[in-house]
PDB file of C-alpha atoms in Angstrom:
ATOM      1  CA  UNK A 843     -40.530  13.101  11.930  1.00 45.00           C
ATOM      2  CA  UNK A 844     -37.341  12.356  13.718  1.00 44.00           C
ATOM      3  CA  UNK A 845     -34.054  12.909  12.088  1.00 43.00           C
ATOM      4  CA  UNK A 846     -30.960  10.789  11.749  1.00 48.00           C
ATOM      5  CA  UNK A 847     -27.852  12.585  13.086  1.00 42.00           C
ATOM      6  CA  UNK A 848     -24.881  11.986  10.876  1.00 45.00           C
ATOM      7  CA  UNK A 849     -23.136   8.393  11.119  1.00 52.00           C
ATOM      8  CA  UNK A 850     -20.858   7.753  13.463  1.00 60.00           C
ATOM      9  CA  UNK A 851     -17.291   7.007  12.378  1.00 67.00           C
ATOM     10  CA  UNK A 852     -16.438   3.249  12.884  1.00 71.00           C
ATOM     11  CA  UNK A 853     -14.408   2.147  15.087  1.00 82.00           C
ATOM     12  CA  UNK A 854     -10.670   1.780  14.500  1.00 89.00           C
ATOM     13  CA  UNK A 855      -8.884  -1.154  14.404  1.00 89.00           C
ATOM     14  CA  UNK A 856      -6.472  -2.028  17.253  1.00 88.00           C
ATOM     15  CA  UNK A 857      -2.738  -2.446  16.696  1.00 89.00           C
ATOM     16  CA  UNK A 858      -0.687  -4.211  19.140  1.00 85.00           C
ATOM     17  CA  UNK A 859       2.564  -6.161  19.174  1.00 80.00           C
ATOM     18  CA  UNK A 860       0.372  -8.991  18.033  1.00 80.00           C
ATOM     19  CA  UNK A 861      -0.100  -8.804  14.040  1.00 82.00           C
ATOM     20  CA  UNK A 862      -3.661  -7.837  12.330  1.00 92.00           C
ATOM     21  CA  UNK A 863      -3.863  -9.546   9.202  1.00 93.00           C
ATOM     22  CA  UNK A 864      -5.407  -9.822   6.053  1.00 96.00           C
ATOM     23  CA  UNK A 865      -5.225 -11.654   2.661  1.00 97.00           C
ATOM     24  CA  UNK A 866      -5.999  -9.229  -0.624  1.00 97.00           C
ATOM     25  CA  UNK A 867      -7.104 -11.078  -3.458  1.00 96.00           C
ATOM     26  CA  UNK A 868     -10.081 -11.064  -5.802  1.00 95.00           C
ATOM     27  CA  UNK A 869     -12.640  -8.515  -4.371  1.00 94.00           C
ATOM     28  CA  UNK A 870      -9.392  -5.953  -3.758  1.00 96.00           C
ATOM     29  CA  UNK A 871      -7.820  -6.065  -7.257  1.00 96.00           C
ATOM     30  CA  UNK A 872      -7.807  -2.951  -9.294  1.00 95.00           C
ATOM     31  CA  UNK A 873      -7.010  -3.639 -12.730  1.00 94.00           C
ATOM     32  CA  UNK A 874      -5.157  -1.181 -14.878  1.00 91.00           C
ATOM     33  CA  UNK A 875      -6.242  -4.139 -17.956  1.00 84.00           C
ATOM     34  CA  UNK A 876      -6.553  -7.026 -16.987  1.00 88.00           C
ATOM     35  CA  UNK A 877      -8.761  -8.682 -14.521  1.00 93.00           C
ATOM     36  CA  UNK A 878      -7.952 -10.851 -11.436  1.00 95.00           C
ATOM     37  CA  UNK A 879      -8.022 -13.953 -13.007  1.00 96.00           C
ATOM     38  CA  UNK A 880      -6.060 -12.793 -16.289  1.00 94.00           C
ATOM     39  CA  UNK A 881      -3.637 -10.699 -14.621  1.00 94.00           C
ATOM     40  CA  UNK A 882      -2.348 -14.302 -12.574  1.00 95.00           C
ATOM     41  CA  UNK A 883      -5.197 -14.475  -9.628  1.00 97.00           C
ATOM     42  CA  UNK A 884      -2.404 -12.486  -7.389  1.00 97.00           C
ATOM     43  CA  UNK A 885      -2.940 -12.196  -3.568  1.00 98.00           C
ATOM     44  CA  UNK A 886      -1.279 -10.365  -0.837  1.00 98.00           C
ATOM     45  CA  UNK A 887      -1.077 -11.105   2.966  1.00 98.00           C
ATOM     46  CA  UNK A 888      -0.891  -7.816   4.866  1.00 97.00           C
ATOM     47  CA  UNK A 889       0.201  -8.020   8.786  1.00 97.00           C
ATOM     48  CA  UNK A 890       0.315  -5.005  10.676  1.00 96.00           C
ATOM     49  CA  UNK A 891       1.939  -4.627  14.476  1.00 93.00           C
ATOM     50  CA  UNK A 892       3.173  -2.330  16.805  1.00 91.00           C
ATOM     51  CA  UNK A 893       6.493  -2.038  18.708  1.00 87.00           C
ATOM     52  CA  UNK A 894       6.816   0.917  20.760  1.00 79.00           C
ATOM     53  CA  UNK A 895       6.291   3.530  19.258  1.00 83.00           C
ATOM     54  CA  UNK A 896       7.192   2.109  15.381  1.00 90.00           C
ATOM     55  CA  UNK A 897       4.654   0.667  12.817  1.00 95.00           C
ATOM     56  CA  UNK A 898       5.487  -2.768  11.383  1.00 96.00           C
ATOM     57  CA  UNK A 899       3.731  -3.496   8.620  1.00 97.00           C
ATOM     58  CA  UNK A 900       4.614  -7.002   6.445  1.00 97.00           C
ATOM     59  CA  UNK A 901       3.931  -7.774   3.137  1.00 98.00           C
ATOM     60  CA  UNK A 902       3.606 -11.232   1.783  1.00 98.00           C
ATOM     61  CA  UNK A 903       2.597 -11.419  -1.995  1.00 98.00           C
ATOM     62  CA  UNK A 904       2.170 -14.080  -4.389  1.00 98.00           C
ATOM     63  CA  UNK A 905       2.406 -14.419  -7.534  1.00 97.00           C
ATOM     64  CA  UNK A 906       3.972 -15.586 -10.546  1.00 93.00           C
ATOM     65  CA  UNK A 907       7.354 -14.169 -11.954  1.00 95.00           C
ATOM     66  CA  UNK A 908       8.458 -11.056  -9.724  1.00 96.00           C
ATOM     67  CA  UNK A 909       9.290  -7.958 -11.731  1.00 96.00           C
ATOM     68  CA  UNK A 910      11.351  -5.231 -10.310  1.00 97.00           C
ATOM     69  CA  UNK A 911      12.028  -2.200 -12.162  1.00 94.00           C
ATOM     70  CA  UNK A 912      15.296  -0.538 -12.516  1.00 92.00           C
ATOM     71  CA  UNK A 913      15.761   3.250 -11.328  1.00 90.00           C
ATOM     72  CA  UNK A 914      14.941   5.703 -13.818  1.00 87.00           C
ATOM     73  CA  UNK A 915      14.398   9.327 -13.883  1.00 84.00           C
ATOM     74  CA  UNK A 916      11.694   9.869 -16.047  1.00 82.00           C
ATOM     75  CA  UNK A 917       8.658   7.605 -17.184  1.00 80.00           C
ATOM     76  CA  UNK A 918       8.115   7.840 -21.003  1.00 76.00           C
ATOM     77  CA  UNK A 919       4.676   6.694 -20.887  1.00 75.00           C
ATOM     78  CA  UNK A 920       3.004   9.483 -19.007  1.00 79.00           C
ATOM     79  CA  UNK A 921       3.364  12.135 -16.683  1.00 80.00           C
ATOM     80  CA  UNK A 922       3.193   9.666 -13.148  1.00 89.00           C
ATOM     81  CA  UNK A 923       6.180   8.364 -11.341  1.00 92.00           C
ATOM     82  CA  UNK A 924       8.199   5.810 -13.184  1.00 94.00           C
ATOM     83  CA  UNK A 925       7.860   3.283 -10.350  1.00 95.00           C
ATOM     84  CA  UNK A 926       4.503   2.835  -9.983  1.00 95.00           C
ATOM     85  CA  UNK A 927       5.273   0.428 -13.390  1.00 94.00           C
ATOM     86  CA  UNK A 928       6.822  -2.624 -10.690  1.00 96.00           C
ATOM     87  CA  UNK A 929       5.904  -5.298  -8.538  1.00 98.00           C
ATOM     88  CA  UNK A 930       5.897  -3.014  -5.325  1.00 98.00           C
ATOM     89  CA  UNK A 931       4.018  -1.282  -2.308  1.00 98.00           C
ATOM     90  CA  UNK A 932       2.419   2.365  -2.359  1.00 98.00           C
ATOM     91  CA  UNK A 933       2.105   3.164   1.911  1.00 98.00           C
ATOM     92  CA  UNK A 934      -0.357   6.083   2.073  1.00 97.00           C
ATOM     93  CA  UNK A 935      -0.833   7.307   5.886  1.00 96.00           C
ATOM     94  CA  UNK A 936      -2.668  10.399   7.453  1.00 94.00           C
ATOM     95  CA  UNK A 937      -5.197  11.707  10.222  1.00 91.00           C
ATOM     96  CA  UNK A 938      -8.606  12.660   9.568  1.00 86.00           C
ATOM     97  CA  UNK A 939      -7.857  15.494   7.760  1.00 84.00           C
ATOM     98  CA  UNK A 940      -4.113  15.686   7.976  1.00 90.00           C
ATOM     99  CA  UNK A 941      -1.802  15.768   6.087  1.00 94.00           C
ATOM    100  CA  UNK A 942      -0.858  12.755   3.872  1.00 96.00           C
ATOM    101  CA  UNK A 943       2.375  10.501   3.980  1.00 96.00           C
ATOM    102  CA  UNK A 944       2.797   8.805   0.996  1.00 97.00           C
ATOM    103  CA  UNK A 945       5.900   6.583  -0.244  1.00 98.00           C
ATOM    104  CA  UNK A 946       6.426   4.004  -3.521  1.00 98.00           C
ATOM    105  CA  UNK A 947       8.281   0.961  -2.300  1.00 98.00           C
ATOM    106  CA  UNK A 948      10.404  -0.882  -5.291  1.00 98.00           C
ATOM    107  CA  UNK A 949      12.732  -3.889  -4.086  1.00 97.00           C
ATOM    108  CA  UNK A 950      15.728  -3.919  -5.867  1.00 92.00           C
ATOM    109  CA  UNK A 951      15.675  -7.945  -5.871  1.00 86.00           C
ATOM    110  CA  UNK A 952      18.423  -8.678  -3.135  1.00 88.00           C
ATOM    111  CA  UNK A 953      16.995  -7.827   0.116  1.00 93.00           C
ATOM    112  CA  UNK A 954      16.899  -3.736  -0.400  1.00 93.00           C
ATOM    113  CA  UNK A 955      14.193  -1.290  -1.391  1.00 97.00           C
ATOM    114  CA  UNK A 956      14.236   2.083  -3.610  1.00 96.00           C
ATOM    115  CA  UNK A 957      12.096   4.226  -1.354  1.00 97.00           C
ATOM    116  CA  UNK A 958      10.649   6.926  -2.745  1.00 96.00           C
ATOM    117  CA  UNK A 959       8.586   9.535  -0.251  1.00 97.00           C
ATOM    118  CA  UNK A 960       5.618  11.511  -2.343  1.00 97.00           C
ATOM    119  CA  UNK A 961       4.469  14.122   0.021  1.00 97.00           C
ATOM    120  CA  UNK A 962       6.688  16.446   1.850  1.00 97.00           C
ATOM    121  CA  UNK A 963       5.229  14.751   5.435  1.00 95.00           C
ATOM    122  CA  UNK A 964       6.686  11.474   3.943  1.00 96.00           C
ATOM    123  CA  UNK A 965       9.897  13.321   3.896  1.00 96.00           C
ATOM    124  CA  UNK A 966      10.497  14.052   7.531  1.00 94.00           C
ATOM    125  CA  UNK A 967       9.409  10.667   8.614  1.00 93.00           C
ATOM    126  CA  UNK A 968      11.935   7.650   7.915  1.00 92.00           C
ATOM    127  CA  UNK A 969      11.281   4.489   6.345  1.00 96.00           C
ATOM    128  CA  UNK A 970      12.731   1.612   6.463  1.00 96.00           C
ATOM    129  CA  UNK A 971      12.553  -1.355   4.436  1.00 97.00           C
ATOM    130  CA  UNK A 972      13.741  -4.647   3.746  1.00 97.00           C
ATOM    131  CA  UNK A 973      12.493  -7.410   1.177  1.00 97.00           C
ATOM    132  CA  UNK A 974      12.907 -10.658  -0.526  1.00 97.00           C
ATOM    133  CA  UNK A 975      12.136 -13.031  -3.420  1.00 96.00           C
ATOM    134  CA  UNK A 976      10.303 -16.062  -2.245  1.00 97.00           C
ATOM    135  CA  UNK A 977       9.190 -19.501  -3.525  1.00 97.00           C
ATOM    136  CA  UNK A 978       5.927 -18.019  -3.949  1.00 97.00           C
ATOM    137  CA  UNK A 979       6.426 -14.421  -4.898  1.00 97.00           C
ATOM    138  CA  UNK A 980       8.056 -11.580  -3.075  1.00 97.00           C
ATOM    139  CA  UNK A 981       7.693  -9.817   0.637  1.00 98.00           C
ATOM    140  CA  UNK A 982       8.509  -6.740   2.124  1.00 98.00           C
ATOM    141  CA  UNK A 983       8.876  -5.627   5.373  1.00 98.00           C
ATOM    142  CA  UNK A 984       7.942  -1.593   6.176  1.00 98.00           C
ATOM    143  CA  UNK A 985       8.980   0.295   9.638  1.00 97.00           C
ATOM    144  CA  UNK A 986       8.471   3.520  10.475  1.00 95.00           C
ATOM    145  CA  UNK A 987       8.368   5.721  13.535  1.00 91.00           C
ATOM    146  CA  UNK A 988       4.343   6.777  13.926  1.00 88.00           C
ATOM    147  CA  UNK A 989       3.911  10.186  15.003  1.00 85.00           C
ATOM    148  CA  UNK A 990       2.480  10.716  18.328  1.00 84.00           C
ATOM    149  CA  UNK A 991      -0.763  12.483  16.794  1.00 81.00           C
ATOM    150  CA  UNK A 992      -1.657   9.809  14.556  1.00 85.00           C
ATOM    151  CA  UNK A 993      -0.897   7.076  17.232  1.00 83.00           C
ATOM    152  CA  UNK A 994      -4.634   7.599  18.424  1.00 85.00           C
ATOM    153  CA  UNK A 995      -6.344   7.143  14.682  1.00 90.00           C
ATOM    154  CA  UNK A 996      -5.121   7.209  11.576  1.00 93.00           C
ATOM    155  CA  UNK A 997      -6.231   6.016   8.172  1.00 94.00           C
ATOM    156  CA  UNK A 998      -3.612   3.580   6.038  1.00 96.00           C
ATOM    157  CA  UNK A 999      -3.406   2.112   2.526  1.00 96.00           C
ATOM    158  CA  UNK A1000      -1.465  -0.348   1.397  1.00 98.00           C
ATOM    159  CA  UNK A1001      -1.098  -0.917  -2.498  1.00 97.00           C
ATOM    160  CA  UNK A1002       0.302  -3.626  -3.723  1.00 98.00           C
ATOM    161  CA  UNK A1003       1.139  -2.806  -7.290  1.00 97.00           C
ATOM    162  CA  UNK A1004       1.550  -5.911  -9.961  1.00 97.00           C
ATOM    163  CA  UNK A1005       3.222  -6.123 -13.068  1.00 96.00           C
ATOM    164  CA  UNK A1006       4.326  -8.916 -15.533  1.00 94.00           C
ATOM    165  CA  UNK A1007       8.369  -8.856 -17.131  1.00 94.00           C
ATOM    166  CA  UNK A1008       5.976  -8.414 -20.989  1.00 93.00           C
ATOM    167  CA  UNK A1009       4.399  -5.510 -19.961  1.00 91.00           C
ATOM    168  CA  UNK A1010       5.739  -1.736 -19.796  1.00 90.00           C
ATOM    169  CA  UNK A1011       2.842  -0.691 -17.207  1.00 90.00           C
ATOM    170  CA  UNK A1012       1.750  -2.412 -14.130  1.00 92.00           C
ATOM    171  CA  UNK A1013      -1.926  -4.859 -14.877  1.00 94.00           C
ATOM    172  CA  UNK A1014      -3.638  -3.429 -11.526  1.00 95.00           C
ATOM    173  CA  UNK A1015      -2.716  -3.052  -7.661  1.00 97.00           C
ATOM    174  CA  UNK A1016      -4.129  -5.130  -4.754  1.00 97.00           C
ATOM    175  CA  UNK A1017      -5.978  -2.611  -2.300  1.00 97.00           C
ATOM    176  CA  UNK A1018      -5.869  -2.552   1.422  1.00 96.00           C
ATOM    177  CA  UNK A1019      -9.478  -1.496   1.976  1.00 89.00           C
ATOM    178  CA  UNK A1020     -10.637  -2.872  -1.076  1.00 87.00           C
ATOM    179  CA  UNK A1021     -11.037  -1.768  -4.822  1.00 84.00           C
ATOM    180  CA  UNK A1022     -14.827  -0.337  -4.663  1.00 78.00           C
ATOM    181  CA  UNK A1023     -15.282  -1.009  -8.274  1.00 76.00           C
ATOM    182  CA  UNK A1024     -12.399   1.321  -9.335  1.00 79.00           C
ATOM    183  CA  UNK A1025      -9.687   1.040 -11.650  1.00 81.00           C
ATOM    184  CA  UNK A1026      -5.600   1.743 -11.299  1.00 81.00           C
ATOM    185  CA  UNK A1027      -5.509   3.424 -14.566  1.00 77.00           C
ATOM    186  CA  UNK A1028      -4.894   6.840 -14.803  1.00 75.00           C
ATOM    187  CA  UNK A1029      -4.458   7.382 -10.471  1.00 87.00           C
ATOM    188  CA  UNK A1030      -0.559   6.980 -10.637  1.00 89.00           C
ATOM    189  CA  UNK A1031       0.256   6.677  -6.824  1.00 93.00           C
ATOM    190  CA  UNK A1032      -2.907   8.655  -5.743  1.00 92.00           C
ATOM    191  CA  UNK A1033      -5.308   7.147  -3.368  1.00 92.00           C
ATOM    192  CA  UNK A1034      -8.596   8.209  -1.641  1.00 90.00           C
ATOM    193  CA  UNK A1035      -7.910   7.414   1.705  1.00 91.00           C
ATOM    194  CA  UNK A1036     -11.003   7.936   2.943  1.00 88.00           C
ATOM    195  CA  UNK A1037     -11.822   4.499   1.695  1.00 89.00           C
ATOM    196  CA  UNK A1038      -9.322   3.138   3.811  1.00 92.00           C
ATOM    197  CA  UNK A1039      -9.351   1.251   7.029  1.00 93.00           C
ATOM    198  CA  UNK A1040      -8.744   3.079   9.962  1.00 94.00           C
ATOM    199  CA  UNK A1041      -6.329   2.107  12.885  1.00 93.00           C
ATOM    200  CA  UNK A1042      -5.148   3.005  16.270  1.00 90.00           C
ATOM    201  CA  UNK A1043      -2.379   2.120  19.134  1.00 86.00           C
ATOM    202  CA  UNK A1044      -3.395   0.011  21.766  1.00 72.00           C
ATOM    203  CA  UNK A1045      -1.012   0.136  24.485  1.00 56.00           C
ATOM    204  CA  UNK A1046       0.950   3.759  24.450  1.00 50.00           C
TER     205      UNK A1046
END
């Protein structure tokens, strides 16, 4: 009997100065609480582009009342980071078995963003962000410089985390890559990113 040789990894997706896109809604909500339709029936547009040798990634959510949360240094309702509680983006990037870059994106409500890098390869790698309230909801605008050994494949998340102005913790996070049945309660700004889509450059 013939064996199967292990699967082949897919494919990555391409990346050019032309933007990939996709909308998060139902099937990539993880709730905290509340489900999809509770929680507001949120959704998230997610373009991604290159330009040189930077990663542009856009962000265009909507959703009902946009919640920021103020800078604080501690989070008295458990041991995670305090702003993972706010409408905002987790970016989670590495290489097949690399090490992880991780940030937590809040916008402060007039075109800024508190950036927050999680892992010390976040550190050395600059983000920059801009954002904005909308008629619809909120968007955010990511760049940072890609390092030339992940320009070839690399795996990213991007977490949209949602929260409502009654509520002290966020109702669930819209998942580039999709939820796979899991919930956001209890993962802070954690993320399996073997579950998520994998990229490359197209034209270095």
């Amino acid at each position: 009997e013939r064996s199967e040789g292990p699967a082949s990894a897919p494919p990555p997706h391409l990346l050019t100065p032309s933007a990939w896109h996709t909308t998060l809604s139902a099937s990539d909500w993880r709730a905290t609480e509340d489900d999809w339709v509770t929680a507001g029936r949120p959704t998230a547009t997610v373009a991604l582009r290159t330009d040189r040798d930077a990663l542009l990634i856009d962000v265009d959510v909507s959703k009902r009342d946009p919640t920021f949360a103020a800078a604080r240094d501690d989070n008295p309702l458990d041991n995670e980071h305090p702003d993972i509680n706010s409408d905002g983006v987790q970016l989670h990037l590495a290489a097949d078995g690399g090490p992880e870059m991780r940030w937590i994106v809040v916008p402060d409500g007039s075109g800024s963003a508190r950036v927050t890098a999680r892992t010390p390869a976040a550190a050395e790698v600059p983000l920059r962000v801009t954002t904005a309230v909308t008629a619809t909801g909120w968007r955010a605008s990511l760049a940072l410089t890609l390092p030339q050994e992940l320009r070839r494949r690399f795996h990213l998340a991007v977490l949209v985390n949602e929260i409502s102005p009654e509520r002290e913790r966020r109702r669930g996070q819209l998942v580039l890559g999709g939820a796979h049945g899991r919930r956001a309660y209890l993962i802070g700004d954690r993320h399996d990113l073997s579950t998520a889509p994998v990229f490359a450059c197209d034209h270095d």
